[in-house]
Short mmCIF file of C-alpha atoms and ligand atoms in Angstrom, two decimals:
data_model
loop_
_atom_site.label_atom_id
_atom_site.label_comp_id
_atom_site.label_asym_id
_atom_site.label_seq_id
_atom_site.Cartn_x
_atom_site.Cartn_y
_atom_site.Cartn_z
CA MET A 1439 207.96 140.93 52.07
CA LYS A 1440 211.28 141.53 50.29
CA ILE A 1441 214.30 140.17 52.22
CA LYS A 1442 216.93 142.74 52.82
CA LYS A 1443 220.50 141.88 51.80
CA ARG A 1444 222.85 142.14 54.71
CA VAL A 1445 225.98 144.31 54.21
CA LEU A 1446 229.14 144.68 56.28
CA LEU A 1447 231.04 147.80 55.23
CA THR A 1448 234.38 148.99 56.75
CA GLY A 1449 235.60 152.54 57.28
CA CYS A 1450 232.27 154.32 57.65
CA SER A 1451 233.25 157.31 59.78
CA SER A 1452 233.79 159.50 56.68
CA GLY A 1453 234.07 159.72 52.88
CA ILE A 1454 233.19 156.81 50.63
CA GLY A 1455 232.21 154.52 53.56
CA PHE A 1456 229.99 157.22 55.12
CA ALA A 1457 228.24 157.84 51.81
CA THR A 1458 227.91 154.14 50.88
CA CYS A 1459 226.27 153.35 54.31
CA LEU A 1460 223.59 155.93 53.58
CA VAL A 1461 223.05 155.05 49.97
CA LEU A 1462 222.73 151.37 50.70
CA SER A 1463 220.47 151.65 53.64
CA ARG A 1464 218.27 154.13 51.84
CA ASN A 1465 217.95 151.50 49.17
CA ASP A 1466 216.71 148.83 51.41
CA PHE A 1467 219.96 147.05 52.23
CA MET A 1468 220.37 145.99 55.84
CA THR A 1469 223.60 147.76 56.45
CA TYR A 1470 226.16 147.22 59.21
CA GLY A 1471 228.42 150.21 58.94
CA THR A 1472 231.66 149.77 60.88
CA VAL A 1473 233.96 152.31 62.32
CA ARG A 1474 237.21 151.93 64.35
CA ASN A 1475 236.28 154.73 66.66
CA LEU A 1476 232.66 154.91 67.90
CA ALA A 1477 233.27 158.53 69.09
CA LYS A 1478 233.04 159.50 65.38
CA THR A 1479 229.48 158.37 64.86
CA LYS A 1480 227.33 161.38 66.05
CA ARG A 1481 226.59 162.63 62.60
CA ILE A 1482 225.64 159.32 60.98
CA GLN A 1483 223.63 158.23 64.10
CA GLU A 1484 221.59 161.55 63.74
CA ILE A 1485 220.80 160.67 60.13
CA ILE A 1486 219.91 157.13 61.04
CA ASN A 1487 217.44 158.30 63.71
CA ARG A 1488 215.95 161.00 61.65
CA GLU A 1489 215.39 158.83 58.54
CA LYS A 1490 214.82 155.51 60.45
CA LEU A 1491 217.36 153.74 58.28
CA PRO A 1492 218.12 150.04 58.35
CA LEU A 1493 221.71 150.98 59.28
CA LYS A 1494 223.54 149.93 62.43
CA ILE A 1495 226.89 151.20 63.42
CA ILE A 1496 229.45 148.78 64.94
CA GLN A 1497 232.97 149.04 66.12
CA LEU A 1498 235.62 147.32 63.94
CA ASP A 1499 239.30 148.00 63.40
CA VAL A 1500 240.45 146.20 60.33
CA ASN A 1501 243.89 145.69 62.03
CA ASP A 1502 242.43 144.06 65.18
CA ASN A 1503 241.33 140.34 64.80
CA GLN A 1504 239.35 140.54 68.05
CA SER A 1505 237.28 143.53 67.00
CA ILE A 1506 236.44 141.79 63.65
CA LYS A 1507 235.37 138.58 65.49
CA LEU A 1508 233.11 140.56 67.84
CA ALA A 1509 231.63 142.63 64.99
CA VAL A 1510 230.89 139.54 62.91
CA LYS A 1511 229.33 137.84 65.87
CA LYS A 1512 227.07 140.75 66.52
CA ILE A 1513 225.90 140.81 62.88
CA LEU A 1514 225.27 137.17 62.78
CA THR A 1515 223.21 137.35 66.10
CA ASP A 1516 221.28 140.25 64.73
CA SER A 1517 220.60 139.02 61.18
CA GLY A 1518 221.75 135.35 60.79
CA GLY A 1519 224.08 135.99 57.82
CA ILE A 1520 226.23 138.35 55.66
CA ASP A 1521 225.50 138.65 51.99
CA ILE A 1522 227.82 141.46 51.01
CA LEU A 1523 231.20 142.55 52.29
CA ILE A 1524 232.62 146.00 51.30
CA ASN A 1525 236.33 146.49 52.19
CA ASN A 1526 236.58 150.33 52.13
CA ALA A 1527 238.85 151.29 55.16
CA GLY A 1528 242.14 152.70 53.99
CA TYR A 1529 244.51 155.64 53.92
CA GLY A 1530 247.08 157.18 51.72
CA MET A 1531 250.76 157.72 52.06
CA PHE A 1532 252.82 159.96 49.86
CA GLY A 1533 256.61 160.29 49.80
CA PRO A 1534 259.92 158.87 48.39
CA ILE A 1535 260.49 155.22 49.19
CA GLU A 1536 264.01 156.24 50.52
CA GLU A 1537 262.35 158.28 53.20
CA ILE A 1538 259.47 156.11 54.17
CA THR A 1539 260.43 153.68 56.99
CA MET A 1540 259.79 149.96 56.69
CA GLU A 1541 257.41 150.36 59.60
CA GLU A 1542 255.49 152.92 57.57
CA VAL A 1543 255.35 150.74 54.56
CA LYS A 1544 254.09 147.79 56.64
CA LYS A 1545 251.45 149.98 58.31
CA GLN A 1546 250.18 151.01 54.95
CA PHE A 1547 249.84 147.37 53.86
CA GLU A 1548 248.47 146.38 57.36
CA THR A 1549 245.37 148.54 56.81
CA ASN A 1550 244.88 148.70 52.97
CA PHE A 1551 245.85 145.12 52.22
CA PHE A 1552 246.13 142.83 55.20
CA GLY A 1553 243.04 144.44 56.75
CA THR A 1554 241.03 143.43 53.69
CA ILE A 1555 242.37 139.89 53.85
CA ARG A 1556 241.44 139.73 57.55
CA LEU A 1557 237.88 140.58 56.72
CA ILE A 1558 237.70 138.23 53.75
CA LYS A 1559 239.06 135.35 55.76
CA SER A 1560 236.34 136.02 58.49
CA ILE A 1561 233.48 136.37 56.06
CA VAL A 1562 234.21 133.83 53.33
CA PRO A 1563 233.28 130.78 55.49
CA ILE A 1564 229.93 132.28 56.12
CA MET A 1565 229.22 133.16 52.49
CA ARG A 1566 230.51 129.70 51.38
CA LYS A 1567 228.05 127.92 53.69
CA GLN A 1568 225.22 130.27 52.49
CA GLY A 1569 226.13 129.39 48.89
CA ASN A 1570 226.28 132.97 47.95
CA GLY A 1571 227.87 136.35 48.68
CA ILE A 1572 229.54 139.47 47.09
CA ILE A 1573 232.84 140.92 48.11
CA VAL A 1574 233.54 144.49 47.02
CA ASN A 1575 237.08 145.81 47.44
CA ILE A 1576 237.64 149.54 47.11
CA SER A 1577 240.87 149.79 45.13
CA SER A 1578 241.81 152.93 43.17
CA MET A 1579 242.82 154.03 39.73
CA VAL A 1580 246.35 153.65 41.01
CA GLY A 1581 245.65 149.96 41.47
CA ARG A 1582 246.09 149.87 37.68
CA PHE A 1583 249.24 152.13 37.11
CA GLY A 1584 252.12 153.62 39.15
CA VAL A 1585 252.40 157.29 39.86
CA PRO A 1586 255.47 159.18 41.38
CA LEU A 1587 256.07 159.41 45.11
CA ASN A 1588 253.15 157.35 46.16
CA SER A 1589 254.72 153.83 45.97
CA ALA A 1590 253.58 152.44 49.39
CA TYR A 1591 250.00 153.38 48.66
CA VAL A 1592 250.08 152.36 44.97
CA SER A 1593 251.70 148.99 45.73
CA SER A 1594 249.05 148.31 48.43
CA LYS A 1595 246.32 148.84 45.77
CA PHE A 1596 248.23 146.77 43.24
CA ALA A 1597 248.30 143.99 45.81
CA LEU A 1598 244.67 144.39 46.44
CA GLU A 1599 243.93 144.09 42.70
CA GLY A 1600 245.98 140.89 42.50
CA LEU A 1601 244.29 139.48 45.51
CA SER A 1602 240.82 140.28 44.19
CA GLU A 1603 241.47 138.90 40.72
CA SER A 1604 242.95 135.74 42.01
CA ILE A 1605 240.39 134.95 44.69
CA SER A 1606 237.56 135.62 42.32
CA PHE A 1607 238.26 132.27 40.50
CA GLU A 1608 238.23 130.12 43.64
CA LEU A 1609 235.18 131.79 45.25
CA GLU A 1610 233.10 131.90 42.20
CA GLU A 1611 232.95 128.11 42.50
CA PHE A 1612 230.93 128.60 45.80
CA GLY A 1613 228.55 131.35 44.44
CA ILE A 1614 230.70 134.23 45.84
CA ARG A 1615 231.50 137.20 43.40
CA VAL A 1616 234.33 139.50 43.83
CA MET A 1617 234.23 143.11 42.51
CA VAL A 1618 236.74 145.94 42.53
CA ILE A 1619 235.87 149.67 42.49
CA GLU A 1620 238.56 151.92 41.07
CA PRO A 1621 237.83 155.61 41.84
CA GLY A 1622 239.92 158.49 40.65
CA VAL A 1623 240.25 161.48 43.01
CA VAL A 1624 237.29 161.65 45.31
CA GLN A 1625 236.79 164.59 47.55
CA THR A 1626 236.87 163.05 51.11
CA ASP A 1627 238.88 163.30 54.30
CA PHE A 1628 241.45 161.11 52.56
CA PHE A 1629 243.55 164.14 51.78
CA GLN A 1630 243.41 165.51 55.35
CA ASN A 1631 244.41 162.11 56.59
CA LEU A 1632 247.30 161.65 54.21
CA LYS A 1633 250.75 160.68 55.65
CA LEU A 1634 253.35 162.78 53.85
CA LYS A 1635 257.12 162.21 53.78
CA GLY A 1636 259.99 164.03 51.92
CA MET A 1637 258.47 167.54 52.61
CA ASN A 1638 261.48 168.90 54.60
CA THR A 1639 263.47 171.43 52.79
CA ASP A 1640 266.72 169.52 53.45
CA SER A 1641 265.20 166.41 51.65
CA PRO A 1642 266.80 165.71 48.22
CA TYR A 1643 263.25 164.89 47.06
CA HIS A 1644 261.79 168.24 48.40
CA SER A 1645 261.45 169.94 44.93
CA LEU A 1646 259.85 166.73 43.40
CA MET A 1647 257.49 166.39 46.40
CA ALA A 1648 256.52 170.04 46.12
CA ARG A 1649 255.54 169.58 42.55
CA ARG A 1650 253.77 166.29 43.41
CA VAL A 1651 251.76 167.97 46.14
CA THR A 1652 250.85 170.92 43.99
CA PHE A 1653 249.57 168.54 41.30
CA LEU A 1654 247.60 166.65 43.91
CA GLU A 1655 246.05 169.86 45.38
CA LYS A 1656 244.94 170.77 41.84
CA ALA A 1657 243.51 167.32 41.20
CA VAL A 1658 241.40 167.47 44.38
CA LYS A 1659 240.20 170.96 43.59
CA ASN A 1660 239.46 170.37 39.87
CA SER A 1661 236.10 168.64 39.69
CA PRO A 1662 236.91 165.32 41.37
CA SER A 1663 234.14 162.73 41.95
CA SER A 1664 232.11 162.82 45.01
CA SER A 1665 231.68 160.03 47.65
CA ASP A 1666 228.07 159.75 46.42
CA GLN A 1667 229.20 158.86 42.87
CA VAL A 1668 231.29 156.02 44.22
CA ALA A 1669 228.44 154.89 46.62
CA ASN A 1670 225.96 154.95 43.72
CA THR A 1671 228.42 152.96 41.50
CA ILE A 1672 228.55 150.31 44.32
CA LEU A 1673 224.79 150.33 44.54
CA TYR A 1674 224.47 149.95 40.70
CA ALA A 1675 226.98 147.01 40.78
CA LEU A 1676 225.17 145.24 43.72
CA ASN A 1677 221.85 145.56 41.87
CA SER A 1678 223.23 144.26 38.59
CA LYS A 1679 222.10 140.83 37.44
CA ASP A 1680 225.51 140.08 35.96
CA PRO A 1681 227.88 142.54 37.46
CA ASP A 1682 231.28 143.35 36.00
CA PHE A 1683 234.51 142.57 37.84
CA ARG A 1684 235.73 146.13 37.72
CA TYR A 1685 234.01 149.59 38.07
CA VAL A 1686 236.01 152.63 37.34
CA VAL A 1687 234.65 155.95 38.82
CA GLY A 1688 235.42 159.37 37.50
CA ASN A 1689 236.69 160.92 34.30
CA ASP A 1690 240.23 161.07 35.66
CA ALA A 1691 240.24 157.39 36.33
CA THR A 1692 238.54 156.52 33.10
CA ASN A 1693 241.06 158.64 31.09
CA SER A 1694 244.16 157.53 32.94
CA ILE A 1695 243.27 153.79 32.76
CA HIS A 1696 242.56 154.29 28.98
CA MET A 1697 246.00 155.84 28.56
CA ARG A 1698 247.68 153.01 30.52
CA ASN A 1699 245.95 150.46 28.28
CA SER A 1700 246.56 152.24 25.02
CA LEU A 1701 250.14 153.61 25.34
CA SER A 1702 253.44 151.71 25.52
CA ASP A 1703 255.15 151.74 28.91
CA ARG A 1704 257.57 154.40 27.62
CA GLU A 1705 254.84 156.62 26.27
CA PHE A 1706 252.69 156.21 29.41
CA MET A 1707 255.55 157.03 31.85
CA LYS A 1708 256.30 160.19 29.91
CA TRP A 1709 252.67 161.12 29.97
CA ILE A 1710 252.64 160.70 33.79
CA LYS A 1711 255.98 162.60 34.22
CA ASP A 1712 254.94 165.45 32.02
CA GLY A 1713 251.65 165.69 33.73
CA ILE A 1714 252.71 165.48 37.26
CA PHE A 1715 256.35 166.87 37.39
CA HIS A 1716 256.16 169.29 34.40
CA GLY A 1717 252.71 170.76 35.16
CA LYS A 1718 251.00 169.67 32.00
CA GLY A 1719 248.18 167.77 33.78
CA LEU A 1720 246.73 164.48 32.98
CA SER A 1721 244.46 164.86 30.07
CA LYS A 1722 244.38 163.23 26.55
N1 NAP B 1858 239.51 159.81 48.23
C1 NAP B 1858 240.06 159.32 47.13
O1 NAP B 1858 240.57 160.11 46.23
C2 NAP B 1858 240.19 157.82 46.83
C3 NAP B 1858 240.45 157.46 45.59
C4 NAP B 1858 240.59 156.11 45.30
C5 NAP B 1858 240.34 155.21 46.35
N2 NAP B 1858 240.15 155.64 47.59
C6 NAP B 1858 240.02 154.66 48.66
O2 NAP B 1858 238.69 154.70 49.22
C7 NAP B 1858 238.71 154.23 50.56
C8 NAP B 1858 238.09 155.14 51.46
O3 NAP B 1858 238.74 156.31 51.54
P1 NAP B 1858 238.09 157.80 51.61
O4 NAP B 1858 238.52 158.51 50.36
O5 NAP B 1858 236.67 157.73 51.90
O6 NAP B 1858 238.91 158.51 52.85
P2 NAP B 1858 238.55 158.92 54.33
O7 NAP B 1858 237.42 159.85 54.24
O8 NAP B 1858 239.79 159.18 54.93
O9 NAP B 1858 237.98 157.51 54.95
C9 NAP B 1858 238.77 156.42 55.30
C10 NAP B 1858 238.05 155.54 56.28
O10 NAP B 1858 238.83 154.40 56.51
C11 NAP B 1858 238.92 154.29 58.06
N3 NAP B 1858 240.07 153.54 58.49
C12 NAP B 1858 241.37 153.89 58.41
N4 NAP B 1858 242.09 152.96 59.06
C13 NAP B 1858 241.19 151.98 59.56
C14 NAP B 1858 241.31 150.88 60.36
N5 NAP B 1858 242.50 150.39 60.77
N6 NAP B 1858 240.20 150.08 60.76
C15 NAP B 1858 238.93 150.63 60.30
N7 NAP B 1858 238.75 151.71 59.59
C16 NAP B 1858 239.85 152.40 59.25
C17 NAP B 1858 238.86 155.72 58.53
O11 NAP B 1858 238.44 155.72 59.87
P3 NAP B 1858 238.97 156.96 60.89
O12 NAP B 1858 238.00 158.01 60.72
O13 NAP B 1858 238.89 156.21 62.27
O14 NAP B 1858 240.35 157.33 60.47
C18 NAP B 1858 237.80 156.33 57.50
O15 NAP B 1858 236.48 155.88 57.97
C19 NAP B 1858 240.16 153.92 50.92
O16 NAP B 1858 240.51 152.60 50.73
C20 NAP B 1858 240.92 154.78 49.78
O17 NAP B 1858 242.16 154.19 49.43
C21 NAP B 1858 240.07 156.96 47.89
#
């Protein structure tokens, strides 16, 4: 009998996490999908029951050490190990740095960055003793380049990229691989869950923010990638014999990262400004 790989995935109540739980469990991974609020699991529980999937839903808040400890204990009792950790939980914050409070910046990092470190620190000892493991961090195309009025979120993803690249060297020595997924715009609850600042009409950033939000709304509407595309990329990476370190998802991400790599800083920043503030869009 084929032994199922055991996966711990964070942020499964919606979007990319929800889709990835289903794609992995439908493809024979023993999946432990975690959510911070168990009240949000009715829909996924119905699918699990209907399809009899190897998918168990467990409570885990990436900002709460005790909940991580309990969740890991449950998984180890149930299955004896963890082969794959997928750090997906996160949210977005838009607004001018002048109007975002220190508390808000810290919160953004607490979930998107420190939450990931908490999980990594809990799971690495298990993987190291096993002599194998895969850590997948859900970054973003904006983990590779800056965009206006999104600095708290962008810097949390830059930090995640730096962390991922750095730890990949030390963990490789113990048979643990690290991978980063860099989606462009994906149609999920992310946009309903956004924290927005600088929208008040008396803000000096109001006009810039209005243009920024218009651009974002268009980007979300105009053929963004789906959660399933991201989930299938993760599946593809996990099934690869010799996986890459980075996986970019979506034409928008592929195009923008190409521009970042091929233009000078000055040219790239003009391209971003023209595209986002002057309504030209981000195409080649
Ligand atoms: N959508 C995009 O365009 C896009 C693009 C690039 C990268 N990403 C990244 O993809 C990841 C997933 O986002 P999504 O698009 O799927 O958005 P989403 O539908 O809003 O899902 C975010 C998930 O993270 C969970 N979460 C938030 N804070 C948490 C915490 N403290 N502990 C545990 N779970 C927490 C949410 O749970 P609740 O339901 O309890 O809030 C939700 O399940 C994020 O890291 C995001 O930065 C998204």
